[in-house]
Short mmCIF file of C-alpha atoms and ligand atoms in Angstrom, two decimals:
data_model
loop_
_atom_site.label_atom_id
_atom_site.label_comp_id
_atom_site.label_asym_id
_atom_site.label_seq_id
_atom_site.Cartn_x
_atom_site.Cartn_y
_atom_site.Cartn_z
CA UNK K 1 -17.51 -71.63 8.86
CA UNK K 2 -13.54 -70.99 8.20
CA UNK K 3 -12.73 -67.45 8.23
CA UNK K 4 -10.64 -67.21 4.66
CA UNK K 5 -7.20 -65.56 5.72
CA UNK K 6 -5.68 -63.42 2.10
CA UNK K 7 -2.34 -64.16 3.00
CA UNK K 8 -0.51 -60.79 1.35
CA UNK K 9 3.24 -61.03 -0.35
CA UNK K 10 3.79 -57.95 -2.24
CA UNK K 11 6.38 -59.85 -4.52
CA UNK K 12 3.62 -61.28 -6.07
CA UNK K 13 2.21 -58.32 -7.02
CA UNK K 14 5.11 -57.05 -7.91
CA UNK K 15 5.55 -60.18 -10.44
CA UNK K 16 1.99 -59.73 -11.87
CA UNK K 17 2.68 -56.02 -12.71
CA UNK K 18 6.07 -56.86 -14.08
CA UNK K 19 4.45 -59.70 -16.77
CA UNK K 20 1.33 -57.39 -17.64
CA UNK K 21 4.10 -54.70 -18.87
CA UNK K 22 6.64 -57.68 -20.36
CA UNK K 23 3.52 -58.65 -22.41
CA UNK K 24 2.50 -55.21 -23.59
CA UNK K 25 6.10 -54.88 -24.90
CA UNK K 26 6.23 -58.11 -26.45
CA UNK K 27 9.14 -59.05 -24.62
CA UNK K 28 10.62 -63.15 -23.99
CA UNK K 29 10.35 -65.49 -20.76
CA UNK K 30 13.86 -64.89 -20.81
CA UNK K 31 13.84 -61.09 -20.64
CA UNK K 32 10.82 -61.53 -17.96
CA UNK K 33 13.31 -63.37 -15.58
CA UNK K 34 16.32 -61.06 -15.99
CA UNK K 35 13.88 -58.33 -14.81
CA UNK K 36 12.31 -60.18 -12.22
CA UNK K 37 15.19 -61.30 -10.49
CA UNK K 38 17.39 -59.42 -7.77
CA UNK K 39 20.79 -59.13 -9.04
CA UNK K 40 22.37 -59.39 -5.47
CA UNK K 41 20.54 -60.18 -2.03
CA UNK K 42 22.33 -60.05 1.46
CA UNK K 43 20.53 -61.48 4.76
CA UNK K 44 22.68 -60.31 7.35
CA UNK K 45 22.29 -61.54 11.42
CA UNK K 46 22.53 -58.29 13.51
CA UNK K 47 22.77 -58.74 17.26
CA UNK K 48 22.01 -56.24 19.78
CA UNK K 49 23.04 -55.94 23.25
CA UNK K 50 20.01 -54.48 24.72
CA UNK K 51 20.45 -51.91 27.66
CA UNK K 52 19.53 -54.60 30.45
CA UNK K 53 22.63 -56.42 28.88
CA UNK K 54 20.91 -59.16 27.29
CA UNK K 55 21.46 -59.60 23.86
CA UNK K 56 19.18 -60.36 21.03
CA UNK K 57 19.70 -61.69 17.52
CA UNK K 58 17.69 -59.93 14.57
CA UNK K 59 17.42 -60.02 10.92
CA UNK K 60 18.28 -57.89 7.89
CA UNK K 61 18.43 -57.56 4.42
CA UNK K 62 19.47 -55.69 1.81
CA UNK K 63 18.68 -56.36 -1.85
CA UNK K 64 19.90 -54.64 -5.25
CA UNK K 65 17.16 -55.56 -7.90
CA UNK K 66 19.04 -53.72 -11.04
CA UNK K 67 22.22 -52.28 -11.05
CA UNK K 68 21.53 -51.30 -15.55
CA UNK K 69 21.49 -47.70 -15.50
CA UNK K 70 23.57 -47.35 -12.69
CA UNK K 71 24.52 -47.54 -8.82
CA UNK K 72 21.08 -48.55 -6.85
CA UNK K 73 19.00 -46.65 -4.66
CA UNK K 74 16.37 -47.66 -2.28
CA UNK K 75 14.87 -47.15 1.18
CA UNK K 76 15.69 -48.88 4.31
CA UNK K 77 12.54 -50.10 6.16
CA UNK K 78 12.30 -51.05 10.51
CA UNK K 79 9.42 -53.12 10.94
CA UNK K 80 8.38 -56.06 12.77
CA UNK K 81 7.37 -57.95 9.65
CA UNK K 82 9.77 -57.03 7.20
CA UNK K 83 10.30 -60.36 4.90
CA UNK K 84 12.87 -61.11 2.24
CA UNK K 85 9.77 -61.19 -0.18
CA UNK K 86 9.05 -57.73 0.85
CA UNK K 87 12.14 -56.56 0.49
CA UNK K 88 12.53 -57.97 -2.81
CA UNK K 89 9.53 -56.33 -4.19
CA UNK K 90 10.59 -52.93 -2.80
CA UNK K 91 13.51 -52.86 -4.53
CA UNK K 92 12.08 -53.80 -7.99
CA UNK K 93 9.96 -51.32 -7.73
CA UNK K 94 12.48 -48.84 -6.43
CA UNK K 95 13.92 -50.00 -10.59
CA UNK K 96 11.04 -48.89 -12.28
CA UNK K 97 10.53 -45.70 -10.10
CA UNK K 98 14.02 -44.40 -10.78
CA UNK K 99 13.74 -45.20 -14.62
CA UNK K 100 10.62 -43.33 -14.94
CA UNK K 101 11.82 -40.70 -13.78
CA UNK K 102 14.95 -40.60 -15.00
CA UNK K 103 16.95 -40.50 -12.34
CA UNK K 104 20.26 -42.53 -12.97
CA UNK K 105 19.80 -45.34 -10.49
CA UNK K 106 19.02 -48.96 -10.19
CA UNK K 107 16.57 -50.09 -7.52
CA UNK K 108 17.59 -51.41 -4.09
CA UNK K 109 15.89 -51.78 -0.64
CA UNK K 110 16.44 -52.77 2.78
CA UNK K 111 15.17 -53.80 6.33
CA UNK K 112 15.44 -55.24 9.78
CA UNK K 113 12.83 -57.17 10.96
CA UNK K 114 12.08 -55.33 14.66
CA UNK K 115 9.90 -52.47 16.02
CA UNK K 116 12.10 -49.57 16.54
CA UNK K 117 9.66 -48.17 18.84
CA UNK K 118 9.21 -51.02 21.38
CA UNK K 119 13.43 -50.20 21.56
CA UNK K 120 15.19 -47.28 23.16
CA UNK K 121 17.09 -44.87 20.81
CA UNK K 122 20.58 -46.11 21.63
CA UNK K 123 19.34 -49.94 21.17
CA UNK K 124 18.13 -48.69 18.04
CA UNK K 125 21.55 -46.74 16.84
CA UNK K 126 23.48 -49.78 17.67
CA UNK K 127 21.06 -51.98 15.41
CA UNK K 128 21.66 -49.26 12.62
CA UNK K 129 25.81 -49.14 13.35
CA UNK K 130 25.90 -53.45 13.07
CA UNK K 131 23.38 -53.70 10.33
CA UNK K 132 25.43 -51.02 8.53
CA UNK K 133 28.77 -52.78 9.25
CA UNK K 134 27.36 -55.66 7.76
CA UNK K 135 25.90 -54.61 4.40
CA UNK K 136 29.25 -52.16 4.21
CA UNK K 137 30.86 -54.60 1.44
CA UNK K 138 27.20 -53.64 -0.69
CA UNK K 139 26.81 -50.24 -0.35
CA UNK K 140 28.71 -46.70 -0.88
CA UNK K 141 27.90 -43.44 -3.08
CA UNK K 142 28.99 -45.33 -6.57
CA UNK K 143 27.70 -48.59 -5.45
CA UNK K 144 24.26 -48.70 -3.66
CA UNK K 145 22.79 -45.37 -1.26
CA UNK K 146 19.66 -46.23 1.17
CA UNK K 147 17.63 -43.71 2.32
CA UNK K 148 14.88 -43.05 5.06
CA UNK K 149 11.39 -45.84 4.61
CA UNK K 150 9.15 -46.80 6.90
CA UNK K 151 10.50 -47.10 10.54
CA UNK K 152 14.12 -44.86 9.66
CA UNK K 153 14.82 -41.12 9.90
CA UNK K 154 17.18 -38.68 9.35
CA UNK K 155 18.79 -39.42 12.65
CA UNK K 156 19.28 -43.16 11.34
CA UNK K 157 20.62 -41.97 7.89
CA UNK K 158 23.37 -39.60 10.17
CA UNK K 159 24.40 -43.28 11.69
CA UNK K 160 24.84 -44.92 9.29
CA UNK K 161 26.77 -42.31 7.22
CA UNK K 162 29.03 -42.29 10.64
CA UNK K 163 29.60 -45.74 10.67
CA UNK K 164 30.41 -46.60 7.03
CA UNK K 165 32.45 -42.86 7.20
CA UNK K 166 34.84 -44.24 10.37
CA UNK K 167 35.17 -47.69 8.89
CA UNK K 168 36.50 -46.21 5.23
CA UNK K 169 38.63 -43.30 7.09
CA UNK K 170 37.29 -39.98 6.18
CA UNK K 171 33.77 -38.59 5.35
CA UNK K 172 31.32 -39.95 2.31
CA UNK K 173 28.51 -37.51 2.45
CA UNK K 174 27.15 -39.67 -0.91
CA UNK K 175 26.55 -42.74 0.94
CA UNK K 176 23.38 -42.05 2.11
CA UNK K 177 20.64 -39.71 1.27
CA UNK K 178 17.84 -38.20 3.83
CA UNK K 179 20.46 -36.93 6.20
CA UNK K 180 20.62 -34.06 8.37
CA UNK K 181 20.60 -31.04 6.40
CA UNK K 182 23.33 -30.15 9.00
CA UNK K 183 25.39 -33.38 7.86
CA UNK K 184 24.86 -32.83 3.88
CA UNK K 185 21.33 -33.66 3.22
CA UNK K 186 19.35 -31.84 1.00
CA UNK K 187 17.11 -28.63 2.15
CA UNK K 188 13.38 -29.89 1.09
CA UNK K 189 13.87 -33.71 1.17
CA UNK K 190 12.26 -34.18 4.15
CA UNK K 191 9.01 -32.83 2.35
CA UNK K 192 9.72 -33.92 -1.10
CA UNK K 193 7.54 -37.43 -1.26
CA UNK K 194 4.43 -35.78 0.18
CA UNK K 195 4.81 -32.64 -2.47
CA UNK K 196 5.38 -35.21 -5.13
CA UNK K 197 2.34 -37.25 -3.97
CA UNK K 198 -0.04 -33.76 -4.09
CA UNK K 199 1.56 -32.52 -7.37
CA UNK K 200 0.32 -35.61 -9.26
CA UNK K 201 -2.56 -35.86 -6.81
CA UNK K 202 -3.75 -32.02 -8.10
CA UNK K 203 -3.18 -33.45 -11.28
CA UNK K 204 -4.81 -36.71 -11.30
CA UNK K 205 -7.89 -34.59 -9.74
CA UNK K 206 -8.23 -32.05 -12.70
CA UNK K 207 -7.82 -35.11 -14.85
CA UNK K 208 -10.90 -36.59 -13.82
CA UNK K 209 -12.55 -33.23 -13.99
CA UNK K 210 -12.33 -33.04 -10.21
CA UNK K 211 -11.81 -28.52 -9.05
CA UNK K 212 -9.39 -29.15 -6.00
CA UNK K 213 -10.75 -26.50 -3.72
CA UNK K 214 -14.54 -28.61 -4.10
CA UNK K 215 -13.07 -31.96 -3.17
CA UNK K 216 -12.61 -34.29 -0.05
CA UNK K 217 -9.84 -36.51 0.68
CA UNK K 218 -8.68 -39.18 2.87
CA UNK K 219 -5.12 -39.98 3.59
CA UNK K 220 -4.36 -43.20 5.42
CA UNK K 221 -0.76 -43.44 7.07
CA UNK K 222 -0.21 -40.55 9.29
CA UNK K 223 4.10 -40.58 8.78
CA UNK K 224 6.78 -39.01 7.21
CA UNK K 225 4.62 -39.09 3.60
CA UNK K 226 1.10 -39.05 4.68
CA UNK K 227 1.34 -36.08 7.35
CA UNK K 228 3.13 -33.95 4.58
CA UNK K 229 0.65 -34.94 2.11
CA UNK K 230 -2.77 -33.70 4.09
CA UNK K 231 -0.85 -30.45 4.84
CA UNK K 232 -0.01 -29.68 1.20
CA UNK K 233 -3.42 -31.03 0.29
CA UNK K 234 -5.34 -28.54 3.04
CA UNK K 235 -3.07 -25.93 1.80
CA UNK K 236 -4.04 -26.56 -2.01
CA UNK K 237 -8.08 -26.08 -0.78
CA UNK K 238 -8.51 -29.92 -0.84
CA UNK K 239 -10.72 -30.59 2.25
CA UNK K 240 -8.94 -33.10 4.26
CA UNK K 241 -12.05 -35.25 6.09
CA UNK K 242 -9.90 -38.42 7.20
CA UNK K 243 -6.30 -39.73 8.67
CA UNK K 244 -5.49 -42.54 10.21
CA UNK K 245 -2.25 -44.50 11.67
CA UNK K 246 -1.95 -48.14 12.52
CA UNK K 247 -3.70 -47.13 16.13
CA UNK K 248 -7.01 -45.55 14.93
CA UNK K 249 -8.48 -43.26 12.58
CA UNK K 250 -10.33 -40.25 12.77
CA UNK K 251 -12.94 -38.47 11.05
CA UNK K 252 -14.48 -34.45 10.33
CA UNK K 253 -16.96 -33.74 7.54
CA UNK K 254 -16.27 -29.99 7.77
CA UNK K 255 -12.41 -30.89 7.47
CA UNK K 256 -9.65 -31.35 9.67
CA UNK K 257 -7.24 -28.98 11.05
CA UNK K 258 -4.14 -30.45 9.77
CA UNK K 259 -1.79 -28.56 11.89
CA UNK K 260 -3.76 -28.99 14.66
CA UNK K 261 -3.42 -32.67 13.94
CA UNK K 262 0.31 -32.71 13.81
CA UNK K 263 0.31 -31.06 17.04
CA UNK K 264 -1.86 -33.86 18.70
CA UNK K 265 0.21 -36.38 16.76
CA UNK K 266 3.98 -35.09 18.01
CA UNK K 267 1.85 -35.40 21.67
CA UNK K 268 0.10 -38.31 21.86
CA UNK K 269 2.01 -40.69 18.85
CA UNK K 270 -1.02 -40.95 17.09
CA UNK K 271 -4.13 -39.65 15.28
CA UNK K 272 -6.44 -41.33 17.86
CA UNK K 273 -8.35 -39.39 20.70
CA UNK K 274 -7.74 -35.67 18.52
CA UNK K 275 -10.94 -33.74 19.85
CA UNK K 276 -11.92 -32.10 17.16
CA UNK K 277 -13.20 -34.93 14.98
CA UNK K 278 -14.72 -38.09 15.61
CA UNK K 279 -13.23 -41.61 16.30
CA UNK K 280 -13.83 -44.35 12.93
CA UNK K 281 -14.56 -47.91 14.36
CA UNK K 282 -11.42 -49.54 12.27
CA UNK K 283 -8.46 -47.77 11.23
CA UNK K 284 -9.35 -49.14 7.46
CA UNK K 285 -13.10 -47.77 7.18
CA UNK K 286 -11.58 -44.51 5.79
CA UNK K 287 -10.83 -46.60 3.01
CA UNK K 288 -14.51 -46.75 2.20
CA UNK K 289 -15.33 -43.16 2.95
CA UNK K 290 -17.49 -40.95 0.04
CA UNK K 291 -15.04 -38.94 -0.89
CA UNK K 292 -13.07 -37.82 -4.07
CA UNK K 293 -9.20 -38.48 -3.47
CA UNK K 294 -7.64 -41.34 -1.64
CA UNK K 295 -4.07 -41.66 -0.60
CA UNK K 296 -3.05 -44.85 0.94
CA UNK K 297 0.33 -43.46 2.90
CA UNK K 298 0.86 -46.73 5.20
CA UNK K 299 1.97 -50.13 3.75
CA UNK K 300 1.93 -52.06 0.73
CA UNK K 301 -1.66 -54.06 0.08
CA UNK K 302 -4.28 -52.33 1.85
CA UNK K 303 -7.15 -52.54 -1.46
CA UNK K 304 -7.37 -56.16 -2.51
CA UNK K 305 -9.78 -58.35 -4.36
CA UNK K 306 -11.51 -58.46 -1.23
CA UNK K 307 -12.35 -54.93 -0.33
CA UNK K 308 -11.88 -52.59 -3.83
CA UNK K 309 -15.50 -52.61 -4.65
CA UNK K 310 -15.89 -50.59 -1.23
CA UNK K 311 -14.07 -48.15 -2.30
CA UNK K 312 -15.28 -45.32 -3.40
CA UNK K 313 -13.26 -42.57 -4.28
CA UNK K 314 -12.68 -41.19 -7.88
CA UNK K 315 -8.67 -40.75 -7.41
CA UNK K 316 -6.93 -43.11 -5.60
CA UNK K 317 -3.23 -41.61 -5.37
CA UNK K 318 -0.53 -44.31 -4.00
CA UNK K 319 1.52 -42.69 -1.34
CA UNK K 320 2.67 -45.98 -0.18
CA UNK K 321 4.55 -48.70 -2.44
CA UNK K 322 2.33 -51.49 -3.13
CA UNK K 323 -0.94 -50.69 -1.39
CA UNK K 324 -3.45 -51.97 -3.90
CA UNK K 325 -3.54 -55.50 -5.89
CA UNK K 326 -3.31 -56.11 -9.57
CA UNK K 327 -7.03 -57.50 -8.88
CA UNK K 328 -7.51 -54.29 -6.97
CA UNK K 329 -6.17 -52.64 -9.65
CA UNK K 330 -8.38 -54.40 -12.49
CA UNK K 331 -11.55 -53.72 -10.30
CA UNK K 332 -10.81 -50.59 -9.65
CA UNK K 333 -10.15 -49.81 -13.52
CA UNK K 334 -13.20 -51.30 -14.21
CA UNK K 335 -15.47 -49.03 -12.34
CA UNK K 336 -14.43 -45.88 -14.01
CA UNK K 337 -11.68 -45.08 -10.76
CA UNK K 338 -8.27 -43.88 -11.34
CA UNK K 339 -5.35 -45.21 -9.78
CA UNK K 340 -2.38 -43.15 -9.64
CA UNK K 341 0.66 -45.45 -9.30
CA UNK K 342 2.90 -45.61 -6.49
CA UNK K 343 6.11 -46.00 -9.06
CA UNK K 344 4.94 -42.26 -10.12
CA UNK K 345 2.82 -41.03 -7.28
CA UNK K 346 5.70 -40.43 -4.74
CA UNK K 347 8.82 -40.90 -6.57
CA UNK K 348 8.95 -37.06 -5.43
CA UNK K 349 11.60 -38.67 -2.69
CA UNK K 350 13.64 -40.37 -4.39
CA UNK K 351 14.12 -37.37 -7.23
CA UNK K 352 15.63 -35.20 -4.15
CA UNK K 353 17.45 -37.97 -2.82
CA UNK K 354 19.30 -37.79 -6.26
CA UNK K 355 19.50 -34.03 -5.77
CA UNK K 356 21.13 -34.96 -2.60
CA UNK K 357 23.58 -37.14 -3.80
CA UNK K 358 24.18 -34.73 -6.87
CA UNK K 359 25.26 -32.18 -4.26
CA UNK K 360 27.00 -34.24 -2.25
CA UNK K 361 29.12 -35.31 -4.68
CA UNK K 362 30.30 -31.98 -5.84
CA UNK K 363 29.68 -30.23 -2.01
CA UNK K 364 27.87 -27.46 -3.66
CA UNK K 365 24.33 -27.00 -2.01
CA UNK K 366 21.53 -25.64 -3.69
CA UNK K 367 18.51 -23.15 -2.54
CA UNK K 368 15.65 -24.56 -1.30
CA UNK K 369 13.23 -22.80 -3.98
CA UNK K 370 15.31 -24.33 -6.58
CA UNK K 371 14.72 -28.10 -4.92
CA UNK K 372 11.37 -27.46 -5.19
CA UNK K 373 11.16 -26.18 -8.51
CA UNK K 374 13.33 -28.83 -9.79
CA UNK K 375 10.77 -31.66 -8.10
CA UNK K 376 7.88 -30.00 -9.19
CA UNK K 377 9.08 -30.17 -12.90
CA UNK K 378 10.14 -33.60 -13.31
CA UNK K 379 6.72 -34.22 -11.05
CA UNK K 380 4.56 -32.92 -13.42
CA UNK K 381 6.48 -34.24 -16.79
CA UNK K 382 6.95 -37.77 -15.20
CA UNK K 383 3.03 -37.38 -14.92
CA UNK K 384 1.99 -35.79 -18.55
CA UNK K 385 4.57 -38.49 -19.84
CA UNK K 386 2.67 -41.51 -18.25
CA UNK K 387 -0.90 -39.77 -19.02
CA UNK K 388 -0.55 -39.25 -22.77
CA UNK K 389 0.69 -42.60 -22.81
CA UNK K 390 -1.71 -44.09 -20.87
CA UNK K 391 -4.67 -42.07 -23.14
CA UNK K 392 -2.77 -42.72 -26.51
CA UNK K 393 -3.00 -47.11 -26.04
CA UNK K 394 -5.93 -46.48 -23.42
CA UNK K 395 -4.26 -48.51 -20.97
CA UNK K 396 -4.50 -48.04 -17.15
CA UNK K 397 -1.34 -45.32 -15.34
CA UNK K 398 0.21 -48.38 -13.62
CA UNK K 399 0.63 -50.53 -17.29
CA UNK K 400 1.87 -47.43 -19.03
CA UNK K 401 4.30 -46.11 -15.88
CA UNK K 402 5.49 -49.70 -15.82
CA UNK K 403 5.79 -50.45 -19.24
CA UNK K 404 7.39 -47.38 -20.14
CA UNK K 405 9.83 -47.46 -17.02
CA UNK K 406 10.28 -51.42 -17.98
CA UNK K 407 11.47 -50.55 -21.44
CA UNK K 408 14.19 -47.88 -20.42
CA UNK K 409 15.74 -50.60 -18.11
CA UNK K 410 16.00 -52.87 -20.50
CA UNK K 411 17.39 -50.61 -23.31
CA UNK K 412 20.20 -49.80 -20.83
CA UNK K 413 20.74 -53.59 -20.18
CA UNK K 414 20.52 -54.28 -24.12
CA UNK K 415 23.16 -51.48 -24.62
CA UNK K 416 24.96 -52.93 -22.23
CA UNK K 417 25.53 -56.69 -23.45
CA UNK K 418 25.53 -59.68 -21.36
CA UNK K 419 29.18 -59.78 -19.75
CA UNK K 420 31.28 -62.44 -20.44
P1 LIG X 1 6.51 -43.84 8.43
O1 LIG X 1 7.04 -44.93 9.27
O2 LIG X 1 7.03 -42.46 8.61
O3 LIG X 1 4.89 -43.77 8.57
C1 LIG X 1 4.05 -44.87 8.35
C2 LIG X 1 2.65 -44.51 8.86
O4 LIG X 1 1.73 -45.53 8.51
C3 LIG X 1 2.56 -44.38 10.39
O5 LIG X 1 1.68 -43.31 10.70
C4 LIG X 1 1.94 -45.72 10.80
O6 LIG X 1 1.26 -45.65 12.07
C5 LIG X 1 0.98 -45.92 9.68
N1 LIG X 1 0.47 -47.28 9.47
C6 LIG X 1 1.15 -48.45 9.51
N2 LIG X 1 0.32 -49.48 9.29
C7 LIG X 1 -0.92 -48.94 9.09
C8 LIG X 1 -2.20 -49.47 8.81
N3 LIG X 1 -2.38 -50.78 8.66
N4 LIG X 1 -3.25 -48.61 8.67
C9 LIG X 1 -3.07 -47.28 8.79
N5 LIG X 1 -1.89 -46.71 9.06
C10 LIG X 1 -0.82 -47.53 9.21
O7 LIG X 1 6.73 -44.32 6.91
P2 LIG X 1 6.74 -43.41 5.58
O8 LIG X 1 8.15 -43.07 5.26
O9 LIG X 1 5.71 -42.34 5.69
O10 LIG X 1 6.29 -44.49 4.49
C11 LIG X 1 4.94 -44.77 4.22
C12 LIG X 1 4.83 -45.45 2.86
O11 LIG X 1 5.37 -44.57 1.85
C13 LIG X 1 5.63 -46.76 2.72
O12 LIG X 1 4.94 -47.60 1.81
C14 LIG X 1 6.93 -46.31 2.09
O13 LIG X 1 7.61 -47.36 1.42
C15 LIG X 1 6.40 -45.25 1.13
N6 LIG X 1 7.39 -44.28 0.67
C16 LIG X 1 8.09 -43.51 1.55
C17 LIG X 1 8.99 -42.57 1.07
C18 LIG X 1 9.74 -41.65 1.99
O14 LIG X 1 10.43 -40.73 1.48
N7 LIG X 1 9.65 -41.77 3.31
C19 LIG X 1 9.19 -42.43 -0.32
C20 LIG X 1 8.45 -43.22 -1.20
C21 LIG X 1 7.54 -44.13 -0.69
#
């Protein structure tokens, strides 16, 4: 028998959700490939003189989607299989994410195709100083401003700020956002994703008539979103039975110690072999745990055709961008679970990233209380705005997020006129 192989490109998905929203809002095949197509794309060749002195040639990208209701925004990703497709669908939905809610961005993302940690930290700075070099004619505060994704840190934000800083001849703090607070970044953006992600999540929960402090969760992805997210979850009474990275998973029915967890994690590199739980047999079976509230924290299209009716969980909260199917999606749907969207779910980043270039910009820094106060209420309106919708044309969150996000994009374009 052949073993059937899904092969996975998220711009597909990306295309699907696009024309289920495009349809809802009666819009033309025209209109539909306008907003489906990057406006700019870059593939850039980065080498790298590796410290034995050879060199080696990788790849990168960077892609603007929509530049309508202003400069674009959008991670920068270090993985080993970054594609242009990926990066592509990233950065559309990095659009829809910033016009729902309503920060005044387009969407862009980026990526170079390597493992930053089979690399030592000065290989990977000098992949970060060429690959910024390169893109430099693309990006800058009023043009296009990455930010930290999967693979990248604040340390990596700090480089390329340096880089594009030296090259233009003085400082521009606005150029990038997830920096050192000690370098202009933005007290409470490190967190900001994972308290997004558990605002909504909280929400979602009491929804569904789910009481917080009498519910289990899951989180898969044990990074920069998903390790925030189970400690804001554990400290909002949400028992926390499962977390997992891409070398293992682990598992407690009474709950695990989150901090505890971190601690073993900043050891070791990963979840795997923390004593005080119990090892799953693959990573992915905490997708299939009985539990109330799962966030996929990881990569884009973990819950496919092929494995949603495993899942079991009432909530499913999208930490990640991309991690579950349209077919996921319609499955899903069917069976009475909700799906919070990624495009709302953990937009909570990208909201302080704009508070980050909003105090960049004018060098005034604000309180931490009031970054978190600020992120909680556009959180929980971005949420109540995409619920009542979703209730009032009983749609699914993902078609109203979308289709609501979809229409403020193109009533920017519209206003805009088509140029000549
Ligand atoms: P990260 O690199 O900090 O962490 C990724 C985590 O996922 C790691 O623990 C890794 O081991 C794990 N992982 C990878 N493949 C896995 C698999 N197959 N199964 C289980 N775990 C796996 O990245 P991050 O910044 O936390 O990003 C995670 C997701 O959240 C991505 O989809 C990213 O685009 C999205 N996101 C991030 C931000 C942000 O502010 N960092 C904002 C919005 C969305």
């Amino acid at each position: 028998m052949t073993a059937v192989v899904e092969v996975k490109n998220p711009l597909l998905d990306a295309h699907t959700q696009l024309s289920r929203a495009v349809e809802v809002l009666g819009y033309s095949a025209g209109m539909y490939d306008m907003l489906a197509t990057p406006r700019r794309e870059l593939t850039v060749s980065v080498p790298l003189r590796r410290d034995d002195g050879t060199v080696e040639l990788l790849v990168g990208h960077r892609v603007q989607h929509n530049l309508s209701r202003g400069p674009s925004k959008g991670g920068l990703r270090y993985s080993h299989d970054v594609t242009l497709d990926e990066v592509r669908a990233l950065a559309m939905w990095m659009t829809w994410k910033c016009a729902l809610v309503d920060v005044p961005y387009g969407g862009a993302k980026g990526g170079v195709r390597f493992d930053p940690r089979q690399y030592s930290r000065s290989e990977v700075e000098r992949v970060t100083r060429r690959y910024t070099s390169e893109i430099m004619p693309m990006i800058g505060p009023s043009q296009d401003i990455p930010a930290p994704d999967i693979g990248t840190d604040e340390d990596i934000m700090a480089w390329m700020m340096d880089t594009y800083s030296v090259n233009r001849g003085h400082t521009v703090l606005g150029v990038v956002t997830g920096k050192p607070v000690a370098l202009g970044g933005s007290l409470g953006r490190a967190s900001a994703t994972s308290r997004g992600v558990v605002y909504v999540a909280l929400a979602a929960m009491r929804h569904q008539g789910l009481e917080p402090a009498a519910s289990t969760a899951a989180v898969q992805g044990f990074g920069k979103v998903g390790r925030g997210a189970a400690r804001f979850l554990e400290e909002a009474g949400v028992k926390v039975v499962a977390a997992s990275d891409q070398y293992g998973a682990v598992h407690a029915s009474q709950g695990l110690n989150i901090r505890a967890l971190e601690s073993h994690v900043d050891a070791t590199g990963s979840v795997a072999g923390f004593t005080e739980s119990e090892a799953l047999d693959e990573p992915d079976d905490l997708l299939y745990l009985e539990i109330d509230l799962l966030i996929p924290a990881a990569v884009e299209g973990v819950i496919t055709e092929s494995n949603a009716r495993r899942v079991r969980a009432a909530v499913v909260v999208e930490g990640a961008n991309g991690p579950t199917s349209p077919g996921a999606d319609d499955i899903l749907t069917a069976r009475g679970q909700l799906v919070v969207p990624d495009i709302l779910a953990n937009a909570g980043g990208v909201i302080v990233s704009y508070f980050e270039w909003v105090q960049a910009n004018q060098a005034y820094w604000w309180a931490e209380a009031e970054v978190e106060k600020r992120l909680e209420e556009r959180m929980v309106r971005a949420w109540e705005r995409v619920r009542d919708h979703a209730v009032l044309h009983d749609i699914p969150l993902r078609l109203a997020a979308t289709s609501l996000a979809v229409e403020t994009v193109t009533t920017a374009h519209l206003a805009r006129g088509l140029y000549p």
